Coordinates of C-alpha atoms (C1' of nucleotides) and ligand atoms in Angstrom, one line a residue:
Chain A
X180 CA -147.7 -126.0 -122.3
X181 CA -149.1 -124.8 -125.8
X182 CA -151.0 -127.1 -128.1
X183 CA -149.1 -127.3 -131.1
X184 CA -150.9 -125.6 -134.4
X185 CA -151.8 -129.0 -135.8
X186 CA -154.3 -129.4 -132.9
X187 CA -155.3 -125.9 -133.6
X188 CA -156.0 -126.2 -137.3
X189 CA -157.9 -129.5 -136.7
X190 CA -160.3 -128.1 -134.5
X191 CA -160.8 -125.2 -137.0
X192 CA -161.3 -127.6 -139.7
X193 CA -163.8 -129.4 -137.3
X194 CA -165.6 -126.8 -137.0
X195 CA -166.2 -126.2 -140.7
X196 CA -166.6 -130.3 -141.2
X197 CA -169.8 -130.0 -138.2
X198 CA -171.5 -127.2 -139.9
X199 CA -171.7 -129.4 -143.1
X200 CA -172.7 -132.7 -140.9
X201 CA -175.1 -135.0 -142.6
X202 CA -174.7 -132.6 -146.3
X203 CA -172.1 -133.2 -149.1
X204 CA -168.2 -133.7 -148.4
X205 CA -166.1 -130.5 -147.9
X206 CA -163.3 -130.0 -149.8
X207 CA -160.0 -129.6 -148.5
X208 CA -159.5 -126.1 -150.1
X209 CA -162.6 -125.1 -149.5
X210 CA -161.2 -126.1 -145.7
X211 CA -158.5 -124.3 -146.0
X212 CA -159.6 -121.1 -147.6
X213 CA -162.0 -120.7 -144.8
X214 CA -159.9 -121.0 -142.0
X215 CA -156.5 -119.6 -143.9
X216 CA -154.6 -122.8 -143.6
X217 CA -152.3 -123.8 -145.6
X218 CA -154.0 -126.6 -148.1
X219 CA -150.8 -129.0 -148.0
X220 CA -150.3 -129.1 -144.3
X221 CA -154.2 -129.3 -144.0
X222 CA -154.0 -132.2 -146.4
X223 CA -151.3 -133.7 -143.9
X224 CA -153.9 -133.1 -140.7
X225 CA -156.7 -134.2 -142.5
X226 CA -155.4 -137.6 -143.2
X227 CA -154.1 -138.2 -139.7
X228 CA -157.8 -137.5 -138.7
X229 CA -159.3 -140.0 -140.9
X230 CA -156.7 -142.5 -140.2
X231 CA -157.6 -142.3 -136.7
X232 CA -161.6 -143.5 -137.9
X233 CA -162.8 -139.2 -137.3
X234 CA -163.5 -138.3 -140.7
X235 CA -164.2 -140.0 -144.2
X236 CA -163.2 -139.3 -147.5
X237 CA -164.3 -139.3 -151.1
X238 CA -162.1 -138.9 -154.0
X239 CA -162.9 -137.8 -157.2
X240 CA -164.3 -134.3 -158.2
X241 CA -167.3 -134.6 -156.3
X242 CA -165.5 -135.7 -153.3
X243 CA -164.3 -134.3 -149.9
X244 CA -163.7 -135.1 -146.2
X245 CA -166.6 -135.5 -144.1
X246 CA -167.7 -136.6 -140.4
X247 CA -167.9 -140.1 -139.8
X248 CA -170.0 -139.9 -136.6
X249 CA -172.4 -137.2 -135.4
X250 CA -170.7 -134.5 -133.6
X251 CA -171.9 -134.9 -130.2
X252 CA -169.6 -138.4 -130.3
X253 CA -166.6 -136.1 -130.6
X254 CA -164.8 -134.5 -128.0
X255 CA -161.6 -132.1 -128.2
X256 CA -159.9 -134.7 -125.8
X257 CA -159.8 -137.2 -128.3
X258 CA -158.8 -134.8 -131.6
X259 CA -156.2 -133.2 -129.3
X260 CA -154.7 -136.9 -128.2
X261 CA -154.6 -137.5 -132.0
X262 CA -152.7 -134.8 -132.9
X263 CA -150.3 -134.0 -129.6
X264 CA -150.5 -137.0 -127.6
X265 CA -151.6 -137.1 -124.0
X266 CA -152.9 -134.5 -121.9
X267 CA -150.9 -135.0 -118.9
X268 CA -148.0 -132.5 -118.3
X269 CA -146.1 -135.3 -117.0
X270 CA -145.9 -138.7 -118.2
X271 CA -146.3 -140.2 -114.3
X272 CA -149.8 -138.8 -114.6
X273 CA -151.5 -139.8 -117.6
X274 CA -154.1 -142.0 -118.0
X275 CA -154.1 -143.1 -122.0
X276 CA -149.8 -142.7 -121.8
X277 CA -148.7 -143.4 -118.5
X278 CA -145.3 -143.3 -118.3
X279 CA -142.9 -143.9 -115.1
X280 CA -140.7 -141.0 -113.9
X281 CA -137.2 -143.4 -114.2
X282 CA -134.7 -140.3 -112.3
X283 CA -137.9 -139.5 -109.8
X284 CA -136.4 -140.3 -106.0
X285 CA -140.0 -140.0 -105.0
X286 CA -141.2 -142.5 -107.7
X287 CA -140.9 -145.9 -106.3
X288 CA -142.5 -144.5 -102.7
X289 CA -145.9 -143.1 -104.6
X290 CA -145.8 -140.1 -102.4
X291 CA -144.2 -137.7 -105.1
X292 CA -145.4 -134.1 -104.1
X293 CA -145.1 -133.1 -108.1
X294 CA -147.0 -136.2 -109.2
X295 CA -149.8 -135.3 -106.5
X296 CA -150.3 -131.6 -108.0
X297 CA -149.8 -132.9 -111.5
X298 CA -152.4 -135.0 -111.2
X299 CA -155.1 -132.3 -110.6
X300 CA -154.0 -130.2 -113.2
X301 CA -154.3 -133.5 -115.4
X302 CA -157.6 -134.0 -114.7
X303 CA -158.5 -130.9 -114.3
X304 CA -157.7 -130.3 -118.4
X305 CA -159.4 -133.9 -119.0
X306 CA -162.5 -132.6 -117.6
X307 CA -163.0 -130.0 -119.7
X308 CA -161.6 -131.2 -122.6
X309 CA -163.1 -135.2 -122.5
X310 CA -166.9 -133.3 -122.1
X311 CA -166.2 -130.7 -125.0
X312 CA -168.1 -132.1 -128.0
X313 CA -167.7 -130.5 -131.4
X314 CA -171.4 -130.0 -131.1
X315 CA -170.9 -127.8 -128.4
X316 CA -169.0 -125.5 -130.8
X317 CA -171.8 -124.9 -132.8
X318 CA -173.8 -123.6 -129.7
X319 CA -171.0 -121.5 -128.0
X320 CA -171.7 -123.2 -125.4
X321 CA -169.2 -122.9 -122.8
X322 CA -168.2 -125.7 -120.0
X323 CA -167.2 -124.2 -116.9
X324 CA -163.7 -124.9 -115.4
X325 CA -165.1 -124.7 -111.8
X326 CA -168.6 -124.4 -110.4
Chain B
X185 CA -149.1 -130.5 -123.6
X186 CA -146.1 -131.3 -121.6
X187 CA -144.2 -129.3 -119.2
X188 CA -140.2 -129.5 -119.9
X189 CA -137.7 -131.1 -118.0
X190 CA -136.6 -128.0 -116.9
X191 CA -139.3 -127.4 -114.9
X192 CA -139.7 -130.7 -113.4
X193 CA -136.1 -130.5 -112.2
X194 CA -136.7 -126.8 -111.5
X195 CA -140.0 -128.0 -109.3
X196 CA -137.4 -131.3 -107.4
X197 CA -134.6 -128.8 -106.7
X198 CA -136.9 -126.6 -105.0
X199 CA -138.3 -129.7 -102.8
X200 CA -134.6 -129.8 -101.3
X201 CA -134.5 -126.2 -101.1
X202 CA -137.6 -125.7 -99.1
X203 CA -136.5 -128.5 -96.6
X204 CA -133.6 -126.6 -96.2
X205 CA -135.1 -123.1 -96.0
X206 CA -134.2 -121.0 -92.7
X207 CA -130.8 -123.1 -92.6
X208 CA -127.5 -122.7 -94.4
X209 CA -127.5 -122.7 -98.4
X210 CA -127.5 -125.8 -100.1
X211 CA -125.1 -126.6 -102.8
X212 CA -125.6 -127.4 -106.5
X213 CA -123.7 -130.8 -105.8
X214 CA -126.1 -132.1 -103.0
X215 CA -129.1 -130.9 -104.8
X216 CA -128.2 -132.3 -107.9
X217 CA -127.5 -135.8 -105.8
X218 CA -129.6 -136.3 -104.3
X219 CA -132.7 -135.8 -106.8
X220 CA -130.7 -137.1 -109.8
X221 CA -130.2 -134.3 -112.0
X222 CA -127.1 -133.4 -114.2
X223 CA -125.5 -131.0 -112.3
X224 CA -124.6 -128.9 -115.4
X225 CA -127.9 -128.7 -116.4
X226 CA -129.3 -127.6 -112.6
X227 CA -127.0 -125.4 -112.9
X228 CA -128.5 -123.6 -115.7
X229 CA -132.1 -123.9 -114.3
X230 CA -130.9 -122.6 -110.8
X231 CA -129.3 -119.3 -112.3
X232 CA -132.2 -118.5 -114.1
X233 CA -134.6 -119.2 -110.8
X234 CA -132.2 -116.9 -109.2
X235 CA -132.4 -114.7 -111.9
X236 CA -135.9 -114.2 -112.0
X237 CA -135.8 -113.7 -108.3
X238 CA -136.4 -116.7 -106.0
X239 CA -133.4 -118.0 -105.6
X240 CA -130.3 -116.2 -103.6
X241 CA -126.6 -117.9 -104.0
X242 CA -123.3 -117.5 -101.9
X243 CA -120.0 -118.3 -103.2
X244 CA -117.2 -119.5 -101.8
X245 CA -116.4 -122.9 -100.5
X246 CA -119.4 -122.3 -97.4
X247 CA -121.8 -121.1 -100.3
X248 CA -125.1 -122.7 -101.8
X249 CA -128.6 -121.5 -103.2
X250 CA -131.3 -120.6 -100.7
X251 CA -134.8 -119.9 -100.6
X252 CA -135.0 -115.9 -100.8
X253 CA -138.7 -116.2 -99.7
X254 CA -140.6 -117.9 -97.3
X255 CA -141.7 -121.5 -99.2
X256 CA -145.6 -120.3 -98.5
X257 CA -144.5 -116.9 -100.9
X258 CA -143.9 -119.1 -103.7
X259 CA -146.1 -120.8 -106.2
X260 CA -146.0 -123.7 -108.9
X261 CA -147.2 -121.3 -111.2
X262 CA -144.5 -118.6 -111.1
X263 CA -142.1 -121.3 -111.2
X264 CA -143.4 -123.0 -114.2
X265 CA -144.1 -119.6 -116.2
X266 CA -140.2 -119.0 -115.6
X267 CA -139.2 -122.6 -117.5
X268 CA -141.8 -122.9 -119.6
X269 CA -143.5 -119.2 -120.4
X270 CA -147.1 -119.0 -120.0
X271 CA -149.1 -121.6 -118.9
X272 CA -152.6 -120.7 -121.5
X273 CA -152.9 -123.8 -124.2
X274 CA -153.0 -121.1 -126.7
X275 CA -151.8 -117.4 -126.8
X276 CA -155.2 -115.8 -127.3
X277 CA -156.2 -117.0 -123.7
X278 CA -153.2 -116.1 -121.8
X279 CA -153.1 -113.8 -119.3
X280 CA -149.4 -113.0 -118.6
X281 CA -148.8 -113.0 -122.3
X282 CA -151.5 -112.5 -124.5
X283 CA -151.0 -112.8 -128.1
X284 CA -153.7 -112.3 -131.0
X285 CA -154.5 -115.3 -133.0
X286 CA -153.8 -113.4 -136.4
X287 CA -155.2 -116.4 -138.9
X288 CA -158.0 -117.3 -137.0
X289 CA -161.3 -116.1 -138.5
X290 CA -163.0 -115.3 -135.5
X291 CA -160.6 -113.6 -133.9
X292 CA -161.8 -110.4 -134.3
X293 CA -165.6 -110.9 -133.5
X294 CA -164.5 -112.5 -130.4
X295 CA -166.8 -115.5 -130.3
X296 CA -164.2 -118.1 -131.3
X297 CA -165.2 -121.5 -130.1
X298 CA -161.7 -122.6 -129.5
X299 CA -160.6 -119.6 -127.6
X300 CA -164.1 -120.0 -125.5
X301 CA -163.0 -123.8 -124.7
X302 CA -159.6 -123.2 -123.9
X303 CA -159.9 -120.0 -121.9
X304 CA -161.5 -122.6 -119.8
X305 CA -158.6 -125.2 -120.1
X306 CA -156.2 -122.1 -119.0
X307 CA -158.5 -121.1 -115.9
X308 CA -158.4 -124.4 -114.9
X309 CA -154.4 -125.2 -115.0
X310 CA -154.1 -121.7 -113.2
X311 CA -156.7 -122.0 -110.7
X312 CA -154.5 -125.1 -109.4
X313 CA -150.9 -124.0 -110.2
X314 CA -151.1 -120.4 -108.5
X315 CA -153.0 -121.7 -105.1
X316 CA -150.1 -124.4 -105.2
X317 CA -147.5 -123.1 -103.0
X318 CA -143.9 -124.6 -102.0
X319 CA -145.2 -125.0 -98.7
X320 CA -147.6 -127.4 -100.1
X321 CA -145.3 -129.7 -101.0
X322 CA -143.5 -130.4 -98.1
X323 CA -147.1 -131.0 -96.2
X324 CA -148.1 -133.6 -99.0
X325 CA -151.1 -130.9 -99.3
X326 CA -152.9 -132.4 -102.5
X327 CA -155.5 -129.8 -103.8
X328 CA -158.7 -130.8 -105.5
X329 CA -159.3 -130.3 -109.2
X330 CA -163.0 -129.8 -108.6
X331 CA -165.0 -130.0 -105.2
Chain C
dT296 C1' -102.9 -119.2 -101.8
dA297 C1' -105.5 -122.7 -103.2
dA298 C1' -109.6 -125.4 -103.2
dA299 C1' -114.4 -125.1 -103.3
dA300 C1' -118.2 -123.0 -104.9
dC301 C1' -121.0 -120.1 -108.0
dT302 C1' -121.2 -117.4 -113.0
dT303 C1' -121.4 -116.8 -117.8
dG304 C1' -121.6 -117.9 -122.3
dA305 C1' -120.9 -120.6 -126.1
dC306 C1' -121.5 -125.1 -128.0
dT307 C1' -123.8 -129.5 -129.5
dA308 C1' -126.7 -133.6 -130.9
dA309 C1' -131.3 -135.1 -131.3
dT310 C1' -135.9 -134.1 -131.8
dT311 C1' -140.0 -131.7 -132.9
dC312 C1' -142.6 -128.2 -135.5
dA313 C1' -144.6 -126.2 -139.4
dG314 C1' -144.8 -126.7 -143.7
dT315 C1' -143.4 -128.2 -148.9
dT316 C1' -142.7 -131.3 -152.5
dT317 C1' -143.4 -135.1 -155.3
dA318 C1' -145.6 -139.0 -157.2
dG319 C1' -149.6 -141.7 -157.4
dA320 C1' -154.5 -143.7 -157.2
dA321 C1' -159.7 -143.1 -157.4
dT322 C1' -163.7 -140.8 -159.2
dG323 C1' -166.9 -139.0 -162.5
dA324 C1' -168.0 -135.8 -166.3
dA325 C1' -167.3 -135.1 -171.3
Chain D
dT24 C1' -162.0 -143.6 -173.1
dT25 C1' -159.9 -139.7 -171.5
dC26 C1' -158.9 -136.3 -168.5
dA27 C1' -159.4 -132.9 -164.9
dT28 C1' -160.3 -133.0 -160.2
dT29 C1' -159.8 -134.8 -155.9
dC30 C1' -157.8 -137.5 -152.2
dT31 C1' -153.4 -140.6 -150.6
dA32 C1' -148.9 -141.4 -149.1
dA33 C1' -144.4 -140.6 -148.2
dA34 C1' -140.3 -138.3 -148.2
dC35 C1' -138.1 -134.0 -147.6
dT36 C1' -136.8 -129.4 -145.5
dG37 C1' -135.4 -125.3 -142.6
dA38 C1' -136.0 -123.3 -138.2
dA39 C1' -136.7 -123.8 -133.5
dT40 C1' -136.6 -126.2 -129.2
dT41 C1' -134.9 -129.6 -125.8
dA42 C1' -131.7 -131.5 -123.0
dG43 C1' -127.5 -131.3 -122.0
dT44 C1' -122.1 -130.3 -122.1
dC45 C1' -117.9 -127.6 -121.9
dA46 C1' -114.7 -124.1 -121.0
dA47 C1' -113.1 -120.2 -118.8
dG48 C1' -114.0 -117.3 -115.6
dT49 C1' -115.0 -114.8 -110.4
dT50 C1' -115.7 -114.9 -105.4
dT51 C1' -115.1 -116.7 -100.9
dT52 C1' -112.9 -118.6 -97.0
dA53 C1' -110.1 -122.2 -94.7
Ligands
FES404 S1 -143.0 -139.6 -109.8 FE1 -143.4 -138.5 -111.6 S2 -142.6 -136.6 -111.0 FE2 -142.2 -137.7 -109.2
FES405 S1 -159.2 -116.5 -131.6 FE1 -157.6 -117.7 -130.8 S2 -158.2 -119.6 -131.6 FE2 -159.7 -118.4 -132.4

DNA sequence: TAAAACTTGACTAATTCAGTTTAGAATGAA
DNA sequence: TTCATTCTAAACTGAATTAGTCAAGTTTTA
């Protein structure tokens, strides 16, 4: 149940590319000697970001990765989807990647005790994560998990 | 942010095995039946549920696995920390296994914005997987993510 | 005693993870 | 124009994990 490092270096990274919202590009080794990552796998995260319409690029020598939207329109349910796929634990659960337990003998009947707890631990890590915004980062604020 | 399939067939085999509990041990062959699972695979996940001290076995052509505590004794938590180690998104917010985020440049001033948003990701998947009990499952008992 | 059942450990193929390498294309300053 | 600087794209790698499989036991009881 971990969130693989690329989810954990993009949200650093983010957190750099928000501080510099609405000012020059960042470079990616500025980036990455900020948040120690390693520039090439950066690069590699980077790139997926953009390609997925987060961030924009310039190239050249005055150039750099920026924000494409303000960072209130970004949540750390969509950056983590981007890099490690759906939240769900279980496929049979997920609302972006939902995916039909095949060996399940509870599957067809849609009365599956597992799918009924997984379910609110699903949502329960959407909830947080969908209403995290990167500008939220900025203000430490913090979302509770439960009132 | 997937659990494995260990722990999905750890979480089925233990649906049977709470039907059963109070009653004679079941056996490998009819658990592995009747929810679909390679039986040399259960195998492997029912040795180490008995290894860690939930499961009991007999040998012997009478034997089986049984419940070694009472279903209500026994949560979705333990079970999935014993397939899949710790339950915390990353190991700076886990509580069972706690690991410092050595490249992470807040780390030490402890007002990471990551570690803030998923300490409340981790609260969340625990708050639900320790109150859910084996017990639950056979009651179709569905708890709420939030009230 | 022999069949039925659990026990142990090693083995494997396929995939994913974390990162590196290489080659190329755009930008702008000299 | 030329050239260093920067991003772009893709292939490549070694280690680890996943999802099983296999083989050779030991224990129990009919
Ligand atoms: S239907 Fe998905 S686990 Fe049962
Ligand atoms: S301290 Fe763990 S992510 Fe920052």
């Amino acid at each position: 149940m971990k969130f693989s490092k690329k989810s954990e270096y993009a949200l650093r990274a983010l957190i750099e590319l928000t501080g510099q919202y609405g000012q020059p590009p960042l470079q990616r080794h500025e980036i990455a000697k900020r948040q120690q990552i390693p520039i090439e796998f950066l690069e590699q995260i980077l790139l997926t970001l953009k390609n997925a319409g987060l961030l924009g690029s310039r190239r050249g020598v005055t150039g750099g990765y920026s924000l494409i939207k303000p960072p209130q329109d970004i949540t750390l349910g969509q950056v983590i989807r981007i890099l490690d796929g759906p939240l769900a634990p279980i496929g049979c659960v997920s609302k972006t990647a939902y995916q039909k337990c095949s060996d399940c003998p509870y599957s067809e009947k849609k009365n599956c005790p597992i799918q009924n707890a997984m379910l609110g631990v699903r949502n329960a890590i959407a909830d947080i994560l969908d209403n995290y915004k990167l500008s939220d980062f900025a203000s430490g604020h913090c979302k509770r998990a439960h009132a």
